[in-house]
Coordinates of C-alpha atoms and ligand atoms in Angstrom, one line a residue:
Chain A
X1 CA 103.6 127.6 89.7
X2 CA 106.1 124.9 90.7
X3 CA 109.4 126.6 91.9
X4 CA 112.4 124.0 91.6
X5 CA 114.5 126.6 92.9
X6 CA 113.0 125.4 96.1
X7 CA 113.0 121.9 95.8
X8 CA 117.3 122.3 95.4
X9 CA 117.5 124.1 98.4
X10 CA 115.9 121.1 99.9
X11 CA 118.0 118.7 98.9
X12 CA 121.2 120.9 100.0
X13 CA 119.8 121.9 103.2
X14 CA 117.4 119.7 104.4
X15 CA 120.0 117.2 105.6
X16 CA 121.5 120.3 108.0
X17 CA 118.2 121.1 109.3
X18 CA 117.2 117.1 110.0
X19 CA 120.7 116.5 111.5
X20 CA 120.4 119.4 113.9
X21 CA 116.9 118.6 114.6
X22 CA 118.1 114.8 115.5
X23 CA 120.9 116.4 117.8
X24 CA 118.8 118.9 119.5
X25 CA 116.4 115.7 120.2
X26 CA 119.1 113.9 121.3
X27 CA 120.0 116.3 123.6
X28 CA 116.7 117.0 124.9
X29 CA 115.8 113.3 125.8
X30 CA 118.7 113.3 127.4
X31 CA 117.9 116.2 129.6
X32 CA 114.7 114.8 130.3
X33 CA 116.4 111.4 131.9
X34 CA 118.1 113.7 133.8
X35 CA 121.7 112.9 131.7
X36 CA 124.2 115.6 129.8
X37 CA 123.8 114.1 126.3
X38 CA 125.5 113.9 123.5
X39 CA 127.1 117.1 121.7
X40 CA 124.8 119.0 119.3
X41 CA 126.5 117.8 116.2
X42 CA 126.4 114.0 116.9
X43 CA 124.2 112.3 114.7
X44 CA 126.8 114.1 112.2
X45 CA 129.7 112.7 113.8
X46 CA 127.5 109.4 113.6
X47 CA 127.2 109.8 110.1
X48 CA 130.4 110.8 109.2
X49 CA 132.0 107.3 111.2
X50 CA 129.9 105.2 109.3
X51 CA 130.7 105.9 106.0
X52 CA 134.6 105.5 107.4
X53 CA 133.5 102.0 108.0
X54 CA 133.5 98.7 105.9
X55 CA 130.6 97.8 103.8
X56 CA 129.3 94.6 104.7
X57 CA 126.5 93.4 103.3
X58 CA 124.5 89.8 103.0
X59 CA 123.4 90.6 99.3
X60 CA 124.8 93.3 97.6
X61 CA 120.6 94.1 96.8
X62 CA 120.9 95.6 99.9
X63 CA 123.4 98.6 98.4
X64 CA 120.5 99.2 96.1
X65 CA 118.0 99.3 98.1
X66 CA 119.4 101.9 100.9
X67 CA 120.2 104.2 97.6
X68 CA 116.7 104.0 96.7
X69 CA 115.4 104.5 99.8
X70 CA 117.3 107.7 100.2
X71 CA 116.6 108.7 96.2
X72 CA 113.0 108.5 96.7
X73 CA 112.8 110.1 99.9
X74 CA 114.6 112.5 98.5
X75 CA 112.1 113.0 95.6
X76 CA 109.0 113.4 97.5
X77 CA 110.5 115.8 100.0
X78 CA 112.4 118.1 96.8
X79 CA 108.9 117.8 94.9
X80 CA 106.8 118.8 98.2
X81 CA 109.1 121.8 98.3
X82 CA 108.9 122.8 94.9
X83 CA 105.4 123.2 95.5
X84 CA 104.1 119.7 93.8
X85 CA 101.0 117.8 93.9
X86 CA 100.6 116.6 97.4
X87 CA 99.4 113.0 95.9
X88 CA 102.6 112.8 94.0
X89 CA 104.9 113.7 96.9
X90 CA 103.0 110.8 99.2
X91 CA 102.8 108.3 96.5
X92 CA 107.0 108.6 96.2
X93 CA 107.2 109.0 99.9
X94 CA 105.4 105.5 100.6
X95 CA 107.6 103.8 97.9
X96 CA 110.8 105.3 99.5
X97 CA 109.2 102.8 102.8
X98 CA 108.7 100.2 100.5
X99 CA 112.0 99.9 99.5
X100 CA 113.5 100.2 102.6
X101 CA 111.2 97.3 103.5
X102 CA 112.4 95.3 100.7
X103 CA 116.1 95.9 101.8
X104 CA 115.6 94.6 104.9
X105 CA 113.6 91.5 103.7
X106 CA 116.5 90.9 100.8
X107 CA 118.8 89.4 104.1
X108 CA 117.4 86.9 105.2
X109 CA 117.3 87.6 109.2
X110 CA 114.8 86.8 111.5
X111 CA 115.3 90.2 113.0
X112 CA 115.2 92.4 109.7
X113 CA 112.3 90.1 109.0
X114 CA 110.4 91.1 112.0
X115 CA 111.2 94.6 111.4
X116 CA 110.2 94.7 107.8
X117 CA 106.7 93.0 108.8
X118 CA 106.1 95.6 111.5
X119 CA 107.3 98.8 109.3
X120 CA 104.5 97.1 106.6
X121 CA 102.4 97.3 109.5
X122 CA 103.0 101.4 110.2
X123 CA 102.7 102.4 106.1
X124 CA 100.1 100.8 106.8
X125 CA 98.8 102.4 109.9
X126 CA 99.7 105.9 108.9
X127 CA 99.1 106.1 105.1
X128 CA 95.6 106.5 105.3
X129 CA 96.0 110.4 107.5
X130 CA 98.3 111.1 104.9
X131 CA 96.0 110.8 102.3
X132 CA 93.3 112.3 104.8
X133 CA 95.3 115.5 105.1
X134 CA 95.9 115.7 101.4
X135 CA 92.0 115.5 100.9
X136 CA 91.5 118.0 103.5
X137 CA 93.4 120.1 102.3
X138 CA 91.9 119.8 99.0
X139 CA 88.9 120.6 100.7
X140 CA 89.8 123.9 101.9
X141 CA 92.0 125.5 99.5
X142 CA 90.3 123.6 95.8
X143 CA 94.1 122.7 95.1
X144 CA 96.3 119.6 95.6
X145 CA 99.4 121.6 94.7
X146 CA 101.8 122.3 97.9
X147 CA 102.0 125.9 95.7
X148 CA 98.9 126.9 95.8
X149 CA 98.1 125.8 99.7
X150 CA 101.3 127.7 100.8
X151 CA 99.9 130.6 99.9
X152 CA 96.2 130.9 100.5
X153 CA 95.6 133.2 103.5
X154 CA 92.8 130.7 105.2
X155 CA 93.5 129.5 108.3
X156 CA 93.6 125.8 107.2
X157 CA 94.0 124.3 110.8
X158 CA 91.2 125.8 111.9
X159 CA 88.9 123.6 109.2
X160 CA 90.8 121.1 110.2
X161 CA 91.6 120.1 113.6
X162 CA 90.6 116.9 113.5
X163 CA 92.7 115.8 110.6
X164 CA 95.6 118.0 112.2
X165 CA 95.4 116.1 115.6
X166 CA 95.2 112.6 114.0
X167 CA 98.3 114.0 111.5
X168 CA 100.2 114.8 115.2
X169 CA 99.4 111.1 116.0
X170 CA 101.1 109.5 112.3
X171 CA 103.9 111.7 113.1
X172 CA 104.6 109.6 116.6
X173 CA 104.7 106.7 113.9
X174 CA 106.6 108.1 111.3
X175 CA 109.0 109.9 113.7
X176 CA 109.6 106.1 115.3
X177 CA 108.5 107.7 118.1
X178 CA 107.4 105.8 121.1
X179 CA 104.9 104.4 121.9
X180 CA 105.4 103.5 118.4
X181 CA 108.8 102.6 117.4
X182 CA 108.1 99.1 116.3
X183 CA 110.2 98.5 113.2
X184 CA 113.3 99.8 114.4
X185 CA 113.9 101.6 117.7
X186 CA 117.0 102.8 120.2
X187 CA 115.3 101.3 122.9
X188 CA 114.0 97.7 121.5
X189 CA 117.4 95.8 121.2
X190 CA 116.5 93.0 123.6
X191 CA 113.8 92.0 121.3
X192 CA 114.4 92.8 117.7
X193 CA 117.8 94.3 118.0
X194 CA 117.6 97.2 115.2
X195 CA 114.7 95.9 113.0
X196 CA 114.7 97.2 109.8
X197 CA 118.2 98.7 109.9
X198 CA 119.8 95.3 111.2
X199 CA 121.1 94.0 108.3
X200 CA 122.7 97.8 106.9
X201 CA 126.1 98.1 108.1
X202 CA 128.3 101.2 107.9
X203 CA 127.5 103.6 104.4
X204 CA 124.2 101.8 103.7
X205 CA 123.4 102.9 107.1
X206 CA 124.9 106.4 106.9
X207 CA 122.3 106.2 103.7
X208 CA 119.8 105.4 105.6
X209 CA 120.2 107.9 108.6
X210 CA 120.6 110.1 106.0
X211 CA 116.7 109.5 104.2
X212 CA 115.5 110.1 108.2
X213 CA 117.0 113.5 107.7
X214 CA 115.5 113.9 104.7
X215 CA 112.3 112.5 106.3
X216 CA 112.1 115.0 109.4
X217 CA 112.3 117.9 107.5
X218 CA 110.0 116.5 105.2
X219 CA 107.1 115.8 107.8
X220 CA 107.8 119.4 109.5
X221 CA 107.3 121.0 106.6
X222 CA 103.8 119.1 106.5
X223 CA 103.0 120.6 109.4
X224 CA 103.9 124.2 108.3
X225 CA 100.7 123.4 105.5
X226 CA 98.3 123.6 108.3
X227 CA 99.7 126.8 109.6
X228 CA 100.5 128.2 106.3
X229 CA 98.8 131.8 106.8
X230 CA 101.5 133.2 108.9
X231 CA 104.8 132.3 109.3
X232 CA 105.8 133.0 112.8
X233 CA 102.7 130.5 113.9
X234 CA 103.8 127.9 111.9
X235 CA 107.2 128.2 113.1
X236 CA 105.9 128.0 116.6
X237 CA 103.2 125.0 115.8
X238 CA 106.4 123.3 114.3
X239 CA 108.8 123.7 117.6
X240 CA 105.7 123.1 119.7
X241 CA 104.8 119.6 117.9
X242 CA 108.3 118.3 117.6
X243 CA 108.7 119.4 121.6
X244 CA 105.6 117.1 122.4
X245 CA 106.6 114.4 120.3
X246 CA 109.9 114.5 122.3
X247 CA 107.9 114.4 125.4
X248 CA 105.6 111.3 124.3
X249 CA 108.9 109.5 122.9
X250 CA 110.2 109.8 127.0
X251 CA 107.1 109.1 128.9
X252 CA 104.9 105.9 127.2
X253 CA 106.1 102.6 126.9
X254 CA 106.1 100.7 123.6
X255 CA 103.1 99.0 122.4
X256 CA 102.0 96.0 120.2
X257 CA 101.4 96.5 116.5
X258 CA 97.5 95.4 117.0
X259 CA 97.6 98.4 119.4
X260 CA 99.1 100.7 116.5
X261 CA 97.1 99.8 113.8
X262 CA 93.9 99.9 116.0
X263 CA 94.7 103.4 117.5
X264 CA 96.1 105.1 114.1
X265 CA 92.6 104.1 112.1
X266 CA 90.2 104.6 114.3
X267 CA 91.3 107.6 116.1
X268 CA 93.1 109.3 113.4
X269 CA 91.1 108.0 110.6
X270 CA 87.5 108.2 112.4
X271 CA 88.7 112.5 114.1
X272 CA 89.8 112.7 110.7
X273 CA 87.0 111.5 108.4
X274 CA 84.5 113.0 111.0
X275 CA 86.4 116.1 110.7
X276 CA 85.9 116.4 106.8
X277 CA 82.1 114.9 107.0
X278 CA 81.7 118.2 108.9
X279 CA 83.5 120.7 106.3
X280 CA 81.6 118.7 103.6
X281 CA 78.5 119.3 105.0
X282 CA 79.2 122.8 106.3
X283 CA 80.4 123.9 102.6
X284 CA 77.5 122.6 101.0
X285 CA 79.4 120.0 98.6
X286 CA 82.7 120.9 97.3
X287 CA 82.5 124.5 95.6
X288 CA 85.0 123.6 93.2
Chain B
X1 CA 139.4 114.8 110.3
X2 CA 138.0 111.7 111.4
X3 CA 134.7 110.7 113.0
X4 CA 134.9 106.9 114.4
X5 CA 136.7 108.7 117.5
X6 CA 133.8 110.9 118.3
X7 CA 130.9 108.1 117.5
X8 CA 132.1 104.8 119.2
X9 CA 129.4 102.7 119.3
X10 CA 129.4 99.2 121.5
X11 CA 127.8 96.2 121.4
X12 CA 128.2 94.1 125.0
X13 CA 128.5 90.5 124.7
X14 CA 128.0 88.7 128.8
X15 CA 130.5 85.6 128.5
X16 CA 130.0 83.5 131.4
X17 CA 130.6 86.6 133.9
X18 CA 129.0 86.3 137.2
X19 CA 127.2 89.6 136.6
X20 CA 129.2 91.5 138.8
X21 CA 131.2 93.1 135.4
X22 CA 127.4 93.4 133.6
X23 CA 126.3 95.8 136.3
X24 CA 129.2 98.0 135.7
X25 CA 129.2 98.0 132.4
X26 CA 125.2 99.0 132.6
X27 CA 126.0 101.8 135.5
X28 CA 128.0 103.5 132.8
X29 CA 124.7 104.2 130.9
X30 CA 123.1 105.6 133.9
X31 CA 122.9 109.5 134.3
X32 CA 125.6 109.1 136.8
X33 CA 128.5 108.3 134.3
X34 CA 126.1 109.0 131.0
X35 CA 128.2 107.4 128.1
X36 CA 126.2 109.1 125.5
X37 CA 128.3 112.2 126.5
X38 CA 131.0 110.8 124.5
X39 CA 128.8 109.5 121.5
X40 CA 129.1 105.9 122.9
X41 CA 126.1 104.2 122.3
X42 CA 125.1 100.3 123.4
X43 CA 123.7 99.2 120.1
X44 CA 123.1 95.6 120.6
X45 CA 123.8 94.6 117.4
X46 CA 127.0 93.1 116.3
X47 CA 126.9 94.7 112.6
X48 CA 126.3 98.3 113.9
X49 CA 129.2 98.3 116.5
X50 CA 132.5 99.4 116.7
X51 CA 133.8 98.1 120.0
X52 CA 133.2 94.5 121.5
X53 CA 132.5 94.7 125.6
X54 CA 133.3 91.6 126.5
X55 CA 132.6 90.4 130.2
X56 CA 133.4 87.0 132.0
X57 CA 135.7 83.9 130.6
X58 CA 135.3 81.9 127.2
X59 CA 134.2 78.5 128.3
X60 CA 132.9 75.3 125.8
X61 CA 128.9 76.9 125.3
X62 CA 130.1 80.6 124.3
X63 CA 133.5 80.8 122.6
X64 CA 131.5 79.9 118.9
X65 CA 129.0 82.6 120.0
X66 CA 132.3 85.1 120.6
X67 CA 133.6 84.4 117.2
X68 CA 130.7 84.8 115.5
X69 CA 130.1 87.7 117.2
X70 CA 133.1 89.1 116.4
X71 CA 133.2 88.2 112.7
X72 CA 129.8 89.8 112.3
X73 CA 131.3 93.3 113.0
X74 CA 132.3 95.5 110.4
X75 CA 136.3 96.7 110.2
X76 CA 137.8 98.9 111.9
X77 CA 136.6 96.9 115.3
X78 CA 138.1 96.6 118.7
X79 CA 137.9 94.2 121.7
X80 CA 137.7 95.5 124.7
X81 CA 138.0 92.5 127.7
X82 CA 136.5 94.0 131.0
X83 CA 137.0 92.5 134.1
X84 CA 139.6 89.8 135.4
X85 CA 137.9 86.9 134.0
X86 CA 137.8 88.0 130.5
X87 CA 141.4 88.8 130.9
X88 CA 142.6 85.5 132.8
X89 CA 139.1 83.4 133.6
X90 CA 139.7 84.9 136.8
X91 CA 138.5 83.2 140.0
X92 CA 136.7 80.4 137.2
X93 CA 140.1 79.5 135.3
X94 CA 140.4 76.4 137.2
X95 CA 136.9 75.5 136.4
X96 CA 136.5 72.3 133.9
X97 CA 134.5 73.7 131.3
X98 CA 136.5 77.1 131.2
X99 CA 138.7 77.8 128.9
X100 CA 140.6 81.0 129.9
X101 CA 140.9 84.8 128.8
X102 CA 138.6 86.0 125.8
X103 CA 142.1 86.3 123.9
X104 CA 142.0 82.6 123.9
X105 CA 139.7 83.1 120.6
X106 CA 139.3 86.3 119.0
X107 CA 142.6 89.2 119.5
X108 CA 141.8 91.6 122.9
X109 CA 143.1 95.6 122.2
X110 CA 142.2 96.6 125.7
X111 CA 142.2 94.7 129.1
X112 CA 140.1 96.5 131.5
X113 CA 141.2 95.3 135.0
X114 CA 139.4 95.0 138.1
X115 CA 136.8 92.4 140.0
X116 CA 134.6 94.1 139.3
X117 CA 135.5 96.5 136.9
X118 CA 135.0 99.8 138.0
X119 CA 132.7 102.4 135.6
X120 CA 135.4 104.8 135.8
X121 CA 138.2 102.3 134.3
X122 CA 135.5 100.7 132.0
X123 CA 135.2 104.5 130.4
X124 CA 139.0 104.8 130.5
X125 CA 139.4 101.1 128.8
X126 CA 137.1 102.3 126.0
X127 CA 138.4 105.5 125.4
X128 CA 141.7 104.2 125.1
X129 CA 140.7 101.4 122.2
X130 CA 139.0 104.7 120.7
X131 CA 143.3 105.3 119.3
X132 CA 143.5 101.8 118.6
X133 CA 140.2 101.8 116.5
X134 CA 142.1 105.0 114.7
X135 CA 144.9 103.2 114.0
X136 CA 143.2 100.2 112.3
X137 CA 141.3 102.5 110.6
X138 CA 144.7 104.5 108.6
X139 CA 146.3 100.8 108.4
X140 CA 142.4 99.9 106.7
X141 CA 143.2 102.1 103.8
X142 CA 146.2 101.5 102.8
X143 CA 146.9 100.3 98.9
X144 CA 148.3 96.7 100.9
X145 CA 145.3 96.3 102.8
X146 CA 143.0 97.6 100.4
X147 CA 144.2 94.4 98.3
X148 CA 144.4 92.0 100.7
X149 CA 140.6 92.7 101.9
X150 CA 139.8 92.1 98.0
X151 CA 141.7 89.0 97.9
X152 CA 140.6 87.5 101.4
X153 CA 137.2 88.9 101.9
X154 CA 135.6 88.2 105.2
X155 CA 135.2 84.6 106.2
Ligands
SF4_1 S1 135.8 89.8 137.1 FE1 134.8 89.5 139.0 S2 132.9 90.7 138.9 FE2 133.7 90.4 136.8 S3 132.7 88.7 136.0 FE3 134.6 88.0 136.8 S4 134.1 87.3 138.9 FE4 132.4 88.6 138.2

């Protein structure tokens, strides 16, 4: 019941929706420092200027590797709204990470180096919800396909609250949200500069921002999943979870990776694993 | 259309100022002045930037760390020199270990004046190398340069 029809309006709209979402976040956390902000359309502008600039590069890997990055990104997100298998879509969405990884480890800089350990570090940290929710969900509706979730009328965060609140807390990390923007951050350049994205210089970095784009709609679509009975709540779950990540990004500090990895498995992982010990349980063994 | 004038992003480089230019430059990122209005952003990293901030003179421990700073940065670039001692050295040109202006090494587009600089002309400096950074950017693409970048390459 796979509709490609969807996954193409994806990939033509999704980078409209994620750079509008980036501006209006922009804007916000400006507000919130008490500051004007930028225009609305900026992180277009910012796009735009860097693929007016010159491609520099230390090996010409690196070209690859932003491509690929984008390309698979691009995958899991199309094949999520096509209505795929969930496990597909997070098995191409962790290798779009890895090569982004292997981009930044292909020049060799200390700081792309610490960034490339430390974005190990979150796939690492966050894959395991991921996989979490996709079981969950499994759970509830008997069906890894995003086709057959979308359109089941049971209230799937209400099964799952635990999974959903430890999902909210891999989105800080996948959103490089503070308190855990480790790998690459606006806020981080006394320490590790840009991290990851050091080494990418004009169009592999347009690429790049790009993939985030991709990336944001991507995750907020996850989030519609769990609120997939009716529209106009999943809407509002969607505004009201990117609004509190907003709000976490401008009030904690930035912590250490031990920190991250600690926090992500056992509060996620444990509210999570508790959460679907419980539905097991409850169910009586999986029906299916 | 073009974007670079609308996305100007800065990497600040403190030569051997006495501060007094550093705190400027910093006010301009408070929510008094708020650069961000103008999509300026302090990146902090040399291969992301567009403009070059420098403050304070080129004496004999920074003027490699200049250059290579400069050379790190992607074309178009500018330079913008903020404050009288990257213009001149200043109050330090007599100094023994100073070697003058930052246009001693690397080609200055903008000279902010001013000891210290004030935010207000440090916004007008970098606004003003925004037309400059157009300019390189048309004279980047043309059939002579395109060649010439081929042929040279970056050092
Ligand atoms: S111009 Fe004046 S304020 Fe600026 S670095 Fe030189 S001495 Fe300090």
């Amino acid at each position: 019941m796979m509709s490609p029809v969807y996954g193409l309006i994806y990939i033509l709209l999704a980078p409209i929706a994620g750079g509008l979402v980036a501006g209006i976040d922009r804007k916000i956390t400006a507000r919130m420092q008490g500051r004007v902000g930028p225009p609305l359309l900026q992180p277009f502008y910012d796009v735009g200027k860097l693929f007016e600039k010159e491609n520099l590069v230390v090996t010409r890997s690196q070209d690859l590797y932003a491509l690929c990055y984008l390309v698979f990104m691009l995958v899991a997100g199309a094949l999520f709204f096509a209505g795929g298998d969930l496990l597909l879509v997070i098995f191409a969405f962790t290798l779009s990470h890895i090569f982004l990884v292997l981009g930044a480890y292909a020049s060799s800089s200390p700081y792309s180096f610490i960034g490339a350990e430390r974005e190990l570090i979150q796939i690492i940290a966050y894959e395991p919800m991921i996989i979490l929710s996709a079981v969950g969900m499994y759970m509830v509706t008997a069906s890894f396909f995003v086709s057959d979730i979308v359109v089941s009328s049971i209230p799937i965060v209400l099964y799952l609250p635990g999974v959903f609140i430890g999902f909210l807390m891999v989105l800080t990390i996948k959103l490089r949200k503070s308190p855990f923007d480790l790998s690459t951050s606006h806020h981080a350049h006394q320490e590790i500069v840009k991290g990851v994205t050091t080494e990418f210089t004009g169009p592999n970095l347009g690429k790049i921002e790009i993939a985030h784009w991709y990336e944001y709609v991507f995750l907020l679509g996850f989030i519609f999943l769990f609120f997939a009975f009716s529209i106009p709540i999943a809407l509002l779950a969607i505004a009201v979870a990117y609004l509190l990540e907003i709000l976490i990004d401008n009030t904690f500090s930035r912590v250490k990776w031990q920190f991250t990895l600690r926090s992500a498995w056992i509060i996620a992982g444990m509210l999570g694993l508790i959460n679907l010990a419980v539905l097991y349980y409850l169910s009586g063994g999986l029906q299916a | 259309m073009t974007y670079l004038k609308r996305s100007p992003w800065i990497i600040h480089y403190d030569a051997s100022s006495c501060n007094g230019c550093d705190i400027e430059v910093l006010a301009c990122l408070t929510p008094m002045y708020d650069v961000e209005r103008f999509g300026i952003v302090n990146t902090g990293n040399p291969k992301h930037a567009d403009i070059f901030v420098v403050t304070g003179s080129i004496n004999e421990q920074n003027r490699e760390v200049v250059k290579n700073i400069y050379e790190q940065m992607p074309d178009p670039k500018v330079v913008v020199a903020v404050g009288i001692c990257a213009a001149s050295g200043g109050v330090f040109r007599e100094c023994y270990n100073v070697t003058g202006g930052i246009d001693k090494i690397i080609p200055v587009d903008v000279y902010v004046p001013g000891c210290a600089a004030r935010p207000e002309s440090i916004i007008d400096g970098i606004v003003k190398s925004l037309s400059i950074l157009e300019e390189k950017r048309t004279k980047m693409n043309t059939p002579a340069a395109k060649k010439d970048a081929l042929g040279g390459g970056i050092q």
